[in-house]
């Protein structure tokens, strides 16, 4: 009759998985005539559950959230939905108390958990995948544990306080390993101040524990390396080097004052000499001096390359000859280890009596 709906069940058709089938229908009138044919939009046969199902929950997480990656494929009817539950046994739901729906993105965090931080307790994630035909496949992860403590602060070393090269070497090889979840990754940032913030640009170096820089470095700048260590649960700590300054220029040659042009010899036969040095270095400053005492022909005949931190010196009593002129020769060494050109005093003559 007009307007009525009919249904019919077809059985024992021996349909083939993965193929699409259509049903064609026509009406037969009481006078034997037939109506125009109508056709369904097709139906795909799917007799197999989802394939290539995986769930990755990592090895460690914090107590309030776990990051998951999931996926599956189904060439016949596609994936309709993903569900997940978490428990203390494979397939269990002791934590979530039932299934939670996941989206189709394949990655994300489940938050608001209250997991126990206990080294002996392992949690398992069970993934349920449903295809377009309503067939289900479930798998459980190999489990994860909880780590709520950040890793130890990295110990970051450089080559000292000063360097005379436009090249910087750093290492953090003595950094302690996180006792729960291990050190999963290091990130670094080269800084000109010993602080980091929201705009700091971090560079991942994986599990490497050393790095060097040789491009874009400037003279007279203090550099610091920040190292961020990330443990297996995603928690991090940051350590800093103590700073290193680049100085590739030698100090200015010292200016030397020996106080007099003539010096009366001591009647003991031994006489002390004195001098004052002045030198400067714009970047790393003066670390120490090296001075020599001798004649013009033999500048180090009495004292040769003796180091002194002070800029003033009084020698021990020296065996000096009347009528001879003696000189101080001085080099300045900066804190980067660079040595200045020599400076020389204008000389003083040893006399016995009055100068001629």
Coordinates of C-alpha atoms in Angstrom, one line a residue:
X1 CA 0.0 0.0 0.0
X2 CA 1.1 3.5 -0.6
X3 CA 3.2 5.1 2.2
X4 CA 3.9 1.8 4.0
X5 CA 7.4 0.7 4.9
X6 CA 8.7 -2.8 4.4
X7 CA 11.8 -4.7 5.5
X8 CA 13.3 -8.0 4.5
X9 CA 16.3 -9.9 5.9
X10 CA 18.6 -11.5 3.4
X11 CA 20.7 -14.4 4.7
X12 CA 23.4 -16.9 3.6
X13 CA 24.7 -14.4 1.0
X14 CA 28.4 -15.3 1.3
X15 CA 29.5 -11.7 1.0
X16 CA 33.1 -10.9 0.7
X17 CA 35.0 -8.8 3.3
X18 CA 36.0 -5.3 2.1
X19 CA 33.6 -5.2 -0.9
X20 CA 30.8 -2.7 -1.2
X21 CA 27.3 -4.0 -2.1
X22 CA 24.1 -2.3 -3.3
X23 CA 20.5 -3.4 -3.2
X24 CA 18.2 -2.6 -6.1
X25 CA 14.4 -2.6 -5.4
X26 CA 11.3 -2.2 -7.6
X27 CA 7.6 -2.4 -6.9
X28 CA 5.2 -4.7 -8.7
X29 CA 1.6 -3.4 -9.1
X30 CA -1.5 -5.5 -8.9
X31 CA -1.9 -5.3 -12.7
X32 CA 1.6 -6.7 -13.2
X33 CA 3.3 -3.5 -14.1
X34 CA 6.5 -2.5 -12.2
X35 CA 7.7 0.7 -10.8
X36 CA 11.0 2.5 -11.4
X37 CA 14.0 0.9 -9.7
X38 CA 15.5 2.3 -6.5
X39 CA 19.1 1.7 -5.3
X40 CA 20.7 1.9 -1.8
X41 CA 23.8 4.1 -1.3
X42 CA 25.9 0.9 -0.7
X43 CA 27.2 -0.9 2.3
X44 CA 30.8 -2.1 2.9
X45 CA 31.3 -5.5 4.4
X46 CA 33.7 -5.5 7.4
X47 CA 34.2 -8.7 9.3
X48 CA 37.6 -7.9 10.9
X49 CA 38.3 -5.7 13.9
X50 CA 40.7 -2.7 13.8
X51 CA 44.3 -3.4 12.9
X52 CA 47.7 -1.9 13.8
X53 CA 46.4 -0.8 17.2
X54 CA 49.0 0.8 19.5
X55 CA 49.1 2.7 22.8
X56 CA 52.2 4.5 24.1
X57 CA 52.1 5.8 27.6
X58 CA 55.8 6.4 28.1
X59 CA 57.8 5.0 31.0
X60 CA 57.2 7.7 33.7
X61 CA 54.7 10.5 34.3
X62 CA 53.7 12.8 37.2
X63 CA 50.9 11.9 39.6
X64 CA 48.3 14.3 38.0
X65 CA 48.6 13.5 34.3
X66 CA 49.8 11.0 31.7
X67 CA 50.7 11.8 28.1
X68 CA 49.5 9.2 25.6
X69 CA 49.9 8.4 21.9
X70 CA 47.4 6.1 20.3
X71 CA 46.3 4.9 16.9
X72 CA 44.8 2.1 14.7
X73 CA 43.7 1.5 11.2
X74 CA 40.8 -0.2 9.5
X75 CA 40.7 -0.2 5.7
X76 CA 37.2 -1.4 5.4
X77 CA 35.0 0.7 7.8
X78 CA 37.5 3.1 9.4
X79 CA 37.9 3.9 13.1
X80 CA 34.7 5.1 14.8
X81 CA 36.0 5.8 18.3
X82 CA 38.8 5.4 20.8
X83 CA 38.3 4.8 24.5
X84 CA 40.9 4.3 27.3
X85 CA 41.0 3.2 30.9
X86 CA 43.8 3.2 33.5
X87 CA 44.4 0.6 36.2
X88 CA 47.0 -1.1 38.3
X89 CA 46.7 -4.3 36.3
X90 CA 46.6 -4.8 32.5
X91 CA 43.0 -4.3 31.4
X92 CA 42.1 -2.8 34.8
X93 CA 40.2 0.5 35.5
X94 CA 41.1 1.0 39.2
X95 CA 42.2 4.6 38.4
X96 CA 39.6 5.8 35.9
X97 CA 36.7 3.7 37.1
X98 CA 35.5 3.1 33.6
X99 CA 36.2 4.1 30.0
X100 CA 37.2 7.6 28.9
X101 CA 36.6 8.8 25.4
X102 CA 39.6 9.9 23.3
X103 CA 39.6 12.0 20.1
X104 CA 41.0 11.1 16.7
X105 CA 44.1 13.3 17.1
X106 CA 46.3 10.4 18.2
X107 CA 48.0 12.3 21.1
X108 CA 47.1 14.1 24.3
X109 CA 47.1 14.1 28.0
X110 CA 44.7 12.7 30.5
X111 CA 44.7 15.1 33.5
X112 CA 43.2 15.3 36.9
X113 CA 44.6 11.9 38.0
X114 CA 45.7 11.0 41.5
X115 CA 48.4 8.5 41.0
X116 CA 50.6 7.2 43.8
X117 CA 54.3 8.0 43.7
X118 CA 55.6 4.6 44.6
X119 CA 58.6 3.0 42.8
X120 CA 57.1 -0.5 43.0
X121 CA 53.6 0.4 41.6
X122 CA 53.1 0.2 37.8
X123 CA 50.0 1.6 36.1
X124 CA 48.6 0.2 32.8
X125 CA 46.6 1.9 30.0
X126 CA 44.1 -0.1 28.1
X127 CA 42.9 1.2 24.7
X128 CA 39.6 0.1 23.2
X129 CA 39.2 0.8 19.4
X130 CA 35.8 0.5 17.7
X131 CA 35.5 0.4 13.9
X132 CA 32.6 1.5 11.7
X133 CA 31.1 -1.9 11.8
X134 CA 31.1 -1.9 15.6
X135 CA 33.9 -4.5 15.9
X136 CA 36.2 -3.9 18.9
X137 CA 39.9 -4.5 19.6
X138 CA 41.6 -3.9 23.0
X139 CA 45.2 -3.8 24.0
X140 CA 47.1 -2.8 27.2
X141 CA 50.3 -0.9 27.5
X142 CA 53.5 -2.3 29.0
X143 CA 53.0 0.1 32.0
X144 CA 54.4 3.3 33.5
X145 CA 55.4 4.5 36.9
X146 CA 55.1 7.9 38.7
X147 CA 58.0 10.3 39.3
X148 CA 57.0 13.6 41.1
X149 CA 60.5 14.9 41.8
X150 CA 62.5 17.0 39.4
X151 CA 66.0 15.8 38.4
X152 CA 69.2 17.0 40.1
X153 CA 70.4 20.4 39.0
X154 CA 73.1 20.1 36.2
X155 CA 76.7 20.9 37.1
X156 CA 77.8 23.1 34.2
X157 CA 81.5 23.7 33.6
X158 CA 83.5 26.0 31.3
X159 CA 87.2 26.7 30.7
X160 CA 87.6 29.1 33.6
X161 CA 86.8 32.8 34.1
X162 CA 88.6 34.1 31.0
X163 CA 89.6 32.8 27.6
X164 CA 91.9 34.3 24.9
X165 CA 90.0 32.5 22.1
X166 CA 86.8 33.3 20.3
X167 CA 85.7 29.7 21.1
X168 CA 83.8 28.4 24.1
X169 CA 83.7 24.9 25.4
X170 CA 81.1 23.7 28.0
X171 CA 80.3 20.3 29.6
X172 CA 77.9 19.0 32.2
X173 CA 79.2 15.4 32.3
X174 CA 79.2 15.3 36.1
X175 CA 75.5 15.9 36.3
X176 CA 73.8 13.4 38.6
X177 CA 71.2 11.0 37.1
X178 CA 67.6 11.2 38.2
X179 CA 67.2 8.2 40.6
X180 CA 63.6 7.5 39.5
X181 CA 63.0 8.2 35.9
X182 CA 66.5 9.0 34.6
X183 CA 67.7 12.0 32.5
X184 CA 65.8 11.8 29.3
X185 CA 67.0 15.0 27.5
X186 CA 69.2 18.1 27.9
X187 CA 68.4 21.5 26.5
X188 CA 70.8 24.4 26.4
X189 CA 70.8 28.2 26.0
X190 CA 73.9 30.5 25.7
X191 CA 73.3 33.7 27.6
X192 CA 74.9 37.0 28.4
X193 CA 73.2 37.2 31.8
X194 CA 72.8 34.4 34.4
X195 CA 69.1 34.1 34.1
X196 CA 66.4 32.6 32.0
X197 CA 62.8 33.6 31.3
X198 CA 59.8 33.0 29.1
X199 CA 61.6 34.2 26.0
X200 CA 64.7 32.1 26.4
X201 CA 65.3 30.0 23.3
X202 CA 66.2 26.5 24.3
X203 CA 68.1 24.1 22.0
X204 CA 67.7 20.3 22.5
X205 CA 71.0 18.4 22.4
X206 CA 69.5 15.0 23.3
X207 CA 71.6 13.2 25.8
X208 CA 74.9 14.9 24.8
X209 CA 76.9 16.3 27.8
X210 CA 79.2 18.8 26.0
X211 CA 78.9 21.6 23.5
X212 CA 81.1 24.2 21.9
X213 CA 80.5 27.6 20.3
X214 CA 82.7 29.4 17.8
X215 CA 80.4 31.7 15.9
X216 CA 79.0 35.1 16.8
X217 CA 81.0 35.5 20.0
X218 CA 82.1 39.0 21.0
X219 CA 85.1 40.4 22.8
X220 CA 84.7 41.6 26.3
X221 CA 81.3 39.8 26.9
X222 CA 80.6 37.5 29.7
X223 CA 78.9 34.3 28.6
X224 CA 76.9 31.8 30.6
X225 CA 75.5 28.4 29.6
X226 CA 72.2 27.4 31.0
X227 CA 71.5 23.6 30.9
X228 CA 68.0 22.2 31.4
X229 CA 67.7 18.5 32.2
X230 CA 64.4 16.8 31.6
X231 CA 63.7 13.5 33.4
X232 CA 61.5 10.7 32.1
X233 CA 58.4 12.2 33.7
X234 CA 58.9 15.5 31.9
X235 CA 60.0 17.4 35.0
X236 CA 63.1 19.7 34.7
X237 CA 65.8 21.5 36.5
X238 CA 68.2 24.2 35.3
X239 CA 71.9 24.7 36.0
X240 CA 74.2 27.5 35.0
X241 CA 77.9 27.9 34.3
X242 CA 79.7 30.5 36.5
X243 CA 80.5 32.7 33.5
X244 CA 83.5 33.2 31.1
X245 CA 84.8 36.4 29.5
X246 CA 86.4 36.5 26.0
X247 CA 89.6 38.6 25.9
X248 CA 91.8 38.2 22.8
X249 CA 93.7 41.4 23.1
X250 CA 96.9 41.7 25.1
X251 CA 97.4 44.3 27.8
X252 CA 99.0 47.6 27.1
X253 CA 102.8 47.6 27.7
X254 CA 103.6 48.6 31.3
X255 CA 104.9 52.1 32.2
X256 CA 107.7 51.8 34.7
X257 CA 109.0 54.3 37.2
X258 CA 112.3 53.5 39.0
X259 CA 112.2 56.7 41.1
X260 CA 115.6 58.1 40.4
X261 CA 118.4 58.5 37.8
X262 CA 121.2 57.9 40.3
X263 CA 121.4 55.6 43.3
X264 CA 124.1 55.5 45.9
X265 CA 125.6 52.1 46.4
X266 CA 125.3 50.5 49.8
X267 CA 128.6 50.2 51.6
X268 CA 127.9 46.5 52.2
X269 CA 128.3 46.0 48.4
X270 CA 124.6 45.0 48.0
X271 CA 121.9 47.5 47.1
X272 CA 118.1 47.1 46.7
X273 CA 116.2 48.6 43.7
X274 CA 112.6 49.6 43.5
X275 CA 110.1 50.4 40.8
X276 CA 106.4 51.0 40.2
X277 CA 104.5 49.5 37.2
X278 CA 101.3 50.7 35.6
X279 CA 99.4 48.7 32.9
X280 CA 95.8 48.3 31.9
X281 CA 93.6 45.8 30.1
X282 CA 90.0 46.8 29.1
X283 CA 88.5 43.3 29.1
X284 CA 89.9 41.0 31.7
X285 CA 92.2 43.3 33.7
X286 CA 95.8 42.6 34.8
X287 CA 96.4 39.3 36.6
X288 CA 100.2 39.7 37.4
X289 CA 103.5 41.1 36.1
X290 CA 106.8 39.5 35.2
X291 CA 109.9 41.7 35.8
X292 CA 113.6 41.4 35.0
X293 CA 116.5 43.5 36.2
X294 CA 119.8 43.9 34.4
X295 CA 121.9 46.0 32.1
X296 CA 121.0 47.3 28.7
X297 CA 123.2 44.6 27.1
X298 CA 121.9 41.9 29.5
X299 CA 118.4 42.8 30.6
X300 CA 117.9 39.8 32.8
X301 CA 121.4 39.4 34.2
X302 CA 120.3 40.0 37.9
X303 CA 116.6 38.9 37.9
X304 CA 114.9 37.0 35.1
X305 CA 111.2 36.9 34.5
X306 CA 110.1 36.9 38.1
X307 CA 106.3 37.0 38.6
X308 CA 104.7 39.5 41.0
X309 CA 101.1 40.3 41.6
X310 CA 101.8 43.8 43.0
X311 CA 102.5 46.8 40.8
X312 CA 105.3 47.8 43.1
X313 CA 108.5 45.9 43.7
X314 CA 111.5 46.3 46.0
X315 CA 114.2 43.8 45.1
X316 CA 116.4 41.9 47.5
X317 CA 119.9 43.4 47.9
X318 CA 121.8 43.0 44.6
X319 CA 125.5 43.0 43.8
X320 CA 125.6 46.2 41.7
X321 CA 128.6 47.9 40.1
X322 CA 129.3 51.6 40.5
X323 CA 129.1 53.4 37.1
X324 CA 126.7 50.7 35.6
X325 CA 123.2 51.6 34.5
X326 CA 120.5 49.2 35.4
X327 CA 117.0 48.8 34.0
X328 CA 113.7 47.1 34.9
X329 CA 112.0 45.2 32.0
X330 CA 108.4 44.4 32.7
X331 CA 105.6 42.4 31.0
X332 CA 101.9 42.5 32.0
X333 CA 99.8 39.3 31.8
X334 CA 96.0 39.6 31.8
X335 CA 93.5 37.2 33.2
X336 CA 93.0 35.6 29.9
X337 CA 96.7 34.7 29.9
X338 CA 97.7 37.1 27.2
X339 CA 101.1 38.8 27.5
X340 CA 101.9 42.4 26.8
X341 CA 104.9 43.8 25.0
X342 CA 107.8 44.6 27.3
X343 CA 108.1 48.0 29.0
X344 CA 111.4 49.2 30.1
X345 CA 112.4 51.8 32.7
X346 CA 114.6 54.7 31.7
X347 CA 117.5 53.3 33.8
X348 CA 119.3 54.3 36.9
X349 CA 123.1 54.6 37.5
X350 CA 124.8 53.2 40.6
X351 CA 127.2 55.7 42.1
X352 CA 129.8 55.7 44.8
X353 CA 129.9 59.3 46.0
X354 CA 128.6 62.0 43.9
X355 CA 127.7 61.7 40.2
X356 CA 130.2 63.2 37.8

